[in-house]
Coordinates of C-alpha atoms and ligand atoms in Angstrom, one line a residue:
M1306 CA 144.5 39.0 151.9
S1307 CA 141.4 38.8 149.7
D1308 CA 139.2 39.9 152.5
S1309 CA 141.1 43.2 153.0
I1310 CA 140.9 43.9 149.3
F1311 CA 137.2 43.2 149.3
S1312 CA 136.5 45.5 152.2
K1313 CA 138.6 48.2 150.6
I1314 CA 136.5 48.0 147.4
E1315 CA 133.3 48.2 149.6
S1316 CA 134.6 51.3 151.3
I1317 CA 135.5 53.0 148.0
L1318 CA 132.0 52.1 146.7
E1319 CA 130.5 53.9 149.7
E1320 CA 132.8 56.8 149.1
I1321 CA 131.7 57.2 145.5
K1322 CA 128.0 56.9 146.3
S1323 CA 128.3 59.5 149.0
S1324 CA 130.4 62.0 147.0
T1325 CA 128.7 65.3 146.3
P1326 CA 130.8 67.4 143.9
S1327 CA 128.9 70.7 143.8
N1328 CA 130.9 72.8 141.4
A1329 CA 132.9 72.3 138.2
Q1330 CA 136.2 72.1 140.1
E1331 CA 135.0 69.4 142.6
L1332 CA 133.5 67.5 139.7
E1333 CA 136.8 67.5 137.9
T1334 CA 138.6 66.2 141.0
F1335 CA 136.1 63.4 141.2
R1336 CA 136.5 62.6 137.6
I1337 CA 140.3 62.4 137.8
K1338 CA 140.1 60.2 140.9
Y1339 CA 137.6 57.6 139.7
L1340 CA 137.4 57.9 136.0
G1341 CA 140.6 59.5 134.8
S1342 CA 143.5 57.6 133.1
K1343 CA 145.2 57.0 136.4
N1344 CA 142.1 56.4 138.6
I1345 CA 142.3 54.4 141.8
L1346 CA 140.2 51.6 140.4
K1347 CA 143.0 50.7 138.0
G1348 CA 145.3 50.3 141.1
L1349 CA 142.9 47.9 142.6
F1350 CA 142.9 45.7 139.5
A1351 CA 146.6 45.1 140.1
H1352 CA 145.5 43.0 143.1
M1353 CA 143.6 40.5 140.9
K1354 CA 146.6 38.2 141.1
D1355 CA 146.3 38.0 144.9
I1356 CA 142.7 36.9 144.9
E1357 CA 142.0 33.3 145.4
P1358 CA 140.6 31.7 142.2
A1359 CA 137.1 30.9 143.6
R1360 CA 136.6 34.6 144.4
K1361 CA 138.0 36.1 141.2
K1362 CA 134.5 36.3 139.7
D1363 CA 133.1 38.2 142.6
F1364 CA 136.0 40.6 142.4
G1365 CA 135.3 41.3 138.8
V1366 CA 131.6 42.0 139.5
L1367 CA 132.4 44.3 142.3
M1368 CA 135.0 46.2 140.3
N1369 CA 132.5 46.7 137.5
Q1370 CA 130.0 48.0 140.0
L1371 CA 132.6 50.6 141.1
K1372 CA 133.1 51.8 137.6
T1373 CA 129.4 52.1 136.8
S1374 CA 128.7 53.9 140.1
A1375 CA 131.5 56.4 139.5
Q1376 CA 130.1 57.1 136.0
E1377 CA 126.6 57.5 137.3
V1378 CA 127.5 59.9 140.0
F1379 CA 129.6 61.9 137.5
D1380 CA 126.8 62.2 134.9
A1381 CA 124.2 63.1 137.5
K1382 CA 126.3 65.8 139.2
S1383 CA 127.6 67.3 136.0
A1384 CA 124.0 67.7 134.8
D1385 CA 123.1 69.4 138.1
I1386 CA 126.0 71.8 137.8
K1387 CA 125.3 72.7 134.2
K1388 CA 121.7 73.5 135.1
A1389 CA 122.7 75.6 138.1
S1390 CA 125.2 77.6 136.1
R1391 CA 122.7 78.3 133.4
S1392 CA 120.2 79.7 135.8
Q1393 CA 122.9 81.7 137.5
N1394 CA 123.8 83.3 134.1
A1395 CA 120.2 84.1 133.6
T1396 CA 120.0 86.2 136.7
A1397 CA 123.3 88.0 135.7
T1398 CA 121.5 89.8 132.8
D1399 CA 122.3 93.5 132.6
Y1400 CA 119.0 95.1 132.2
T1401 CA 120.5 98.6 131.7
R1402 CA 122.4 97.5 128.5
P1403 CA 121.0 99.3 125.4
A1404 CA 119.1 97.1 123.0
Y1405 CA 120.5 96.0 119.7
P1406 CA 119.5 98.5 117.1
E1407 CA 116.6 97.2 115.1
Q1408 CA 117.2 97.1 111.3
V1409 CA 114.2 98.9 109.9
G1410 CA 113.4 98.8 106.2
S1411 CA 112.7 102.0 104.2
R1412 CA 110.2 102.6 101.5
H1413 CA 111.3 102.4 97.9
P1414 CA 111.2 105.9 96.3
V1415 CA 108.8 104.5 93.6
S1416 CA 106.4 103.3 96.3
I1417 CA 106.6 106.6 98.1
V1418 CA 105.5 108.5 95.0
M1419 CA 103.0 105.9 94.0
N1420 CA 101.4 105.8 97.5
H1421 CA 101.2 109.6 97.5
I1422 CA 99.4 109.8 94.2
V1423 CA 97.0 107.0 95.2
E1424 CA 96.3 108.9 98.4
V1425 CA 95.6 112.1 96.5
F1426 CA 93.0 110.4 94.3
Q1427 CA 91.5 108.3 97.1
R1428 CA 90.6 111.6 98.8
I1429 CA 88.2 112.5 95.9
G1430 CA 86.6 109.0 95.8
F1431 CA 88.8 107.0 93.5
V1432 CA 89.1 103.3 94.5
V1433 CA 92.3 101.3 94.0
S1434 CA 92.0 98.5 91.5
E1435 CA 95.0 96.3 90.9
D1436 CA 95.3 93.7 88.2
R1437 CA 97.6 91.2 86.5
E1438 CA 100.9 92.0 84.9
I1439 CA 100.7 89.0 82.6
E1440 CA 97.9 90.1 80.2
D1441 CA 96.3 88.8 77.0
D1442 CA 96.4 90.7 73.8
W1443 CA 92.7 91.6 74.0
H1444 CA 92.8 93.4 77.3
N1445 CA 96.1 95.2 76.6
F1446 CA 95.5 96.1 72.9
T1447 CA 92.3 95.0 71.1
A1448 CA 89.8 96.2 73.7
M1449 CA 91.8 99.4 74.0
N1450 CA 91.1 100.2 70.3
T1451 CA 94.7 99.6 69.3
P1452 CA 94.6 98.4 65.7
E1453 CA 96.4 95.3 64.6
D1454 CA 99.0 97.2 62.7
H1455 CA 99.7 99.8 65.5
P1456 CA 103.4 100.1 66.2
A1457 CA 102.8 99.6 69.9
R1458 CA 102.1 96.0 69.1
D1459 CA 105.4 95.6 67.4
M1460 CA 107.7 92.9 68.8
Q1461 CA 110.1 95.8 69.4
D1462 CA 108.0 97.1 72.2
T1463 CA 106.1 94.3 73.6
F1464 CA 107.4 91.3 75.6
Y1465 CA 105.3 88.4 74.2
L1466 CA 105.2 85.2 76.3
T1467 CA 104.0 82.8 73.6
N1468 CA 104.7 82.3 70.0
S1469 CA 101.1 82.8 69.2
M1470 CA 101.5 86.3 70.7
E1471 CA 98.4 85.8 72.8
D1472 CA 100.0 86.4 76.2
L1473 CA 102.2 89.3 77.0
L1474 CA 103.6 91.5 79.8
R1475 CA 101.3 94.4 79.9
T1476 CA 102.8 97.5 78.2
H1477 CA 100.6 99.9 80.2
T1478 CA 98.2 100.0 83.1
S1479 CA 95.4 100.8 80.6
S1480 CA 94.8 97.1 80.5
V1481 CA 93.2 97.5 83.9
Q1482 CA 90.6 99.8 82.2
S1483 CA 89.3 97.0 80.0
R1484 CA 89.4 94.5 83.0
V1485 CA 87.3 96.8 85.1
M1486 CA 84.9 97.9 82.4
T1487 CA 84.1 94.4 81.4
S1488 CA 83.4 93.3 85.0
T1489 CA 81.8 96.4 86.6
K1490 CA 78.8 98.6 85.7
P1491 CA 79.3 102.4 85.7
P1492 CA 79.7 104.6 87.6
I1493 CA 83.4 103.6 87.6
R1494 CA 86.0 105.6 89.5
I1495 CA 89.3 103.7 89.8
I1496 CA 93.0 104.3 90.2
A1497 CA 95.3 101.4 89.1
P1498 CA 98.9 101.5 90.2
G1499 CA 101.3 98.9 88.9
R1500 CA 104.3 97.7 87.0
V1501 CA 104.5 97.7 83.2
Y1502 CA 107.0 96.3 80.7
R1503 CA 108.4 97.4 77.4
N1504 CA 111.1 95.9 75.3
E1505 CA 113.4 98.9 75.4
T1506 CA 117.1 99.2 75.7
V1507 CA 118.0 99.9 79.3
S1508 CA 119.8 103.2 79.8
A1509 CA 120.1 106.0 82.3
R1510 CA 116.8 107.4 81.0
S1511 CA 114.7 104.4 80.1
H1512 CA 114.1 100.9 81.4
C1513 CA 112.3 97.8 80.3
Q1514 CA 110.2 97.9 83.4
F1515 CA 108.6 100.9 85.1
H1516 CA 105.4 101.9 87.0
Q1517 CA 102.3 103.7 86.0
I1518 CA 99.1 104.8 87.7
E1519 CA 96.0 104.6 85.6
G1520 CA 92.9 106.6 86.3
L1521 CA 89.5 105.9 84.9
Y1522 CA 86.2 107.7 85.5
I1523 CA 83.0 106.7 83.8
D1524 CA 79.5 107.9 84.4
Q1525 CA 76.7 109.8 82.7
N1526 CA 77.7 113.3 81.4
V1527 CA 81.4 113.2 82.3
S1528 CA 83.1 116.0 80.4
F1529 CA 86.5 117.1 79.3
A1530 CA 86.1 120.0 81.8
D1531 CA 85.7 117.4 84.6
M1532 CA 88.9 115.8 83.6
K1533 CA 90.7 119.1 83.5
Q1534 CA 89.6 120.0 87.0
T1535 CA 90.5 116.6 88.4
L1536 CA 93.9 116.8 86.9
L1537 CA 94.4 120.4 88.1
Y1538 CA 93.5 119.2 91.6
F1539 CA 96.1 116.4 91.3
A1540 CA 98.8 118.7 90.1
Q1541 CA 98.2 121.2 92.9
E1542 CA 98.3 118.5 95.5
M1543 CA 101.5 117.1 94.1
Y1544 CA 103.4 120.2 93.1
G1545 CA 101.9 123.0 95.3
A1546 CA 98.7 125.0 95.5
E1547 CA 99.8 127.6 92.9
T1548 CA 100.8 125.1 90.3
K1549 CA 99.7 125.8 86.7
I1550 CA 99.0 123.1 84.1
R1551 CA 98.5 123.0 80.4
L1552 CA 97.0 120.4 78.2
R1553 CA 98.6 119.7 74.8
P1554 CA 96.7 117.9 72.1
S1555 CA 98.1 114.4 71.6
Y1556 CA 97.1 110.9 70.4
F1557 CA 96.3 107.6 72.1
P1558 CA 94.3 104.9 70.4
F1559 CA 92.0 104.6 73.4
T1560 CA 91.1 108.2 74.0
E1561 CA 89.5 110.8 71.8
P1562 CA 90.3 113.6 72.1
S1563 CA 93.7 112.9 73.7
A1564 CA 96.1 115.2 75.6
E1565 CA 99.3 115.4 77.4
M1566 CA 99.4 117.4 80.6
D1567 CA 102.4 119.6 81.5
V1568 CA 103.1 121.2 84.9
W1569 CA 104.7 124.7 85.1
M1570 CA 108.1 124.4 86.8
G1571 CA 109.5 127.7 85.6
T1572 CA 113.1 128.3 84.4
D1573 CA 114.4 130.1 87.5
T1574 CA 116.9 127.5 88.5
E1575 CA 119.5 125.5 86.6
K1576 CA 117.6 122.4 87.8
T1577 CA 114.2 123.4 86.4
K1578 CA 115.8 124.7 83.2
K1579 CA 117.4 121.3 82.6
L1580 CA 114.4 119.3 83.7
T1581 CA 112.1 121.2 81.3
K1582 CA 114.6 121.5 78.5
G1583 CA 114.4 125.2 78.9
T1584 CA 110.6 125.5 78.3
G1585 CA 109.6 125.6 82.0
W1586 CA 106.9 122.9 81.3
L1587 CA 107.3 119.4 82.6
E1588 CA 105.3 116.6 81.0
V1589 CA 103.5 114.6 83.6
L1590 CA 100.8 112.4 82.1
G1591 CA 98.8 111.3 79.2
C1592 CA 95.0 111.6 79.3
G1593 CA 91.8 111.9 77.2
M1594 CA 88.1 111.1 76.9
V1595 CA 87.6 107.4 76.7
D1596 CA 87.1 106.5 73.0
P1597 CA 83.5 105.3 72.4
N1598 CA 84.9 102.2 70.7
V1599 CA 86.6 101.2 73.9
L1600 CA 83.3 101.6 75.8
K1601 CA 81.6 99.5 73.2
N1602 CA 84.3 96.8 73.2
C1603 CA 83.8 96.5 76.9
G1604 CA 80.0 96.3 76.9
I1605 CA 79.3 99.9 78.0
D1606 CA 76.8 102.0 76.0
P1607 CA 78.6 105.1 74.7
E1608 CA 75.2 106.7 74.1
I1609 CA 74.6 106.7 77.8
Y1610 CA 78.0 106.9 79.3
S1611 CA 81.2 108.8 78.8
G1612 CA 84.4 109.1 80.8
F1613 CA 88.0 110.1 81.0
A1614 CA 91.2 108.3 81.6
F1615 CA 94.8 109.2 82.4
G1616 CA 98.1 107.4 82.8
I1617 CA 100.9 108.8 85.1
G1618 CA 104.5 107.6 84.9
I1619 CA 106.0 107.1 88.3
E1620 CA 109.7 106.8 87.8
R1621 CA 110.2 110.2 86.2
S1622 CA 108.4 111.9 89.2
A1623 CA 110.5 109.9 91.7
M1624 CA 113.7 110.8 89.9
Q1625 CA 112.8 114.4 89.8
K1626 CA 111.6 114.5 93.5
Y1627 CA 114.8 112.9 94.8
D1628 CA 117.3 114.1 92.3
I1629 CA 118.1 110.6 91.0
G1630 CA 120.1 110.9 87.8
D1631 CA 119.9 107.3 86.6
I1632 CA 116.6 105.2 86.4
R1633 CA 118.6 102.0 86.8
M1634 CA 119.3 102.9 90.4
L1635 CA 115.6 102.3 91.1
F1636 CA 115.8 98.6 90.1
E1637 CA 119.2 97.6 91.5
N1638 CA 118.2 97.2 95.1
D1639 CA 121.4 98.6 96.4
I1640 CA 120.8 98.9 100.1
R1641 CA 123.0 102.0 100.4
F1642 CA 120.8 103.8 97.9
L1643 CA 117.5 102.5 99.3
N1644 CA 118.3 103.4 102.9
Q1645 CA 118.2 107.1 102.1
F1646 CA 114.4 107.2 101.6
Q1647 CA 112.1 107.7 104.5
S1648 CA 108.3 108.1 104.4
A1649 CA 105.3 107.5 106.6
L1650 CA 103.2 106.6 103.6
Ligands
LIG1034 N1 98.6 104.2 78.4 C1 99.2 105.4 78.0 C2 100.7 105.2 78.0 O1 101.2 104.2 78.5 C3 98.9 106.6 79.0 C4 97.4 106.9 78.9 C5 96.5 106.4 79.8 C6 96.9 107.9 78.0 C7 95.2 106.7 79.8 C8 95.6 108.2 78.0 C9 94.7 107.7 78.8 O2 101.5 106.0 77.6

């Protein structure tokens, strides 16, 4: 009796070792037969009682071998089949299928306007000079000839970072003027785009952060006429070849004389009427001849050198160009708003 059981086990072992399930279905049949909950090995165990005591141990060893072999064959074949099906899928790629549309970002309207202005000035030899947004009092105010009691220094306007009021968020890009003048010898011809901060109530018309572009030109014999011609060039590049400008006297602590430049928009349309408050003139920038005190503060001899500076606000131009009614939209990062702007620059 024992002998026949032993030879049966041997033959099943042979059968397992020579099985070659070659697809998922054959593999499943194999699994059910040898490893499933009702596998044939279990049936063989029932014969344990018929084995003579001296051979029970051998029986056990052989049965274990059966089980391990079945598991080994199963593992090896299932790995083969998985691998084969993976490479089969790879060759099933549909090369004619259109690609997923690539999500392309768009330029921020502020960047578009800023890049355009920078490019206009680069064409006539201005070099970009960027500097820090966290400034010290000296570069933002003192060097720029802004007296201790000037209202611009007031807590109302300036974000101070320390109680000593030494460090602050720059209130204008004019701080780059003092940075450049103290570290470079004339001739200086720079354009400084960047973000500035003022402690103002946020509304549709004003924000506590905005952008400016500063211009500074210092050399021997630089005159007010040079400034006027440079700014006329800028206005005509930005607003069209026929654009007219006017300079109105103004005041800035760091320039003398100072002026504000307006661009002629006309009053032909409702839009320009509203934009210019009925005057036809749109205020575009502040400018002036660099005050000799500023040159002195920064170690440049005002007897030898003179220069002009200007500061252009970016948001207002961007809002006008793209008909944006609320400045806050420029800082909310709403993708539906931002997606509308396209530019190569
Ligand atoms: N810094 C001035 C402002 O923020 C603008 C300006 C720059 C005026 C340079 C004159 C010269 O309003």
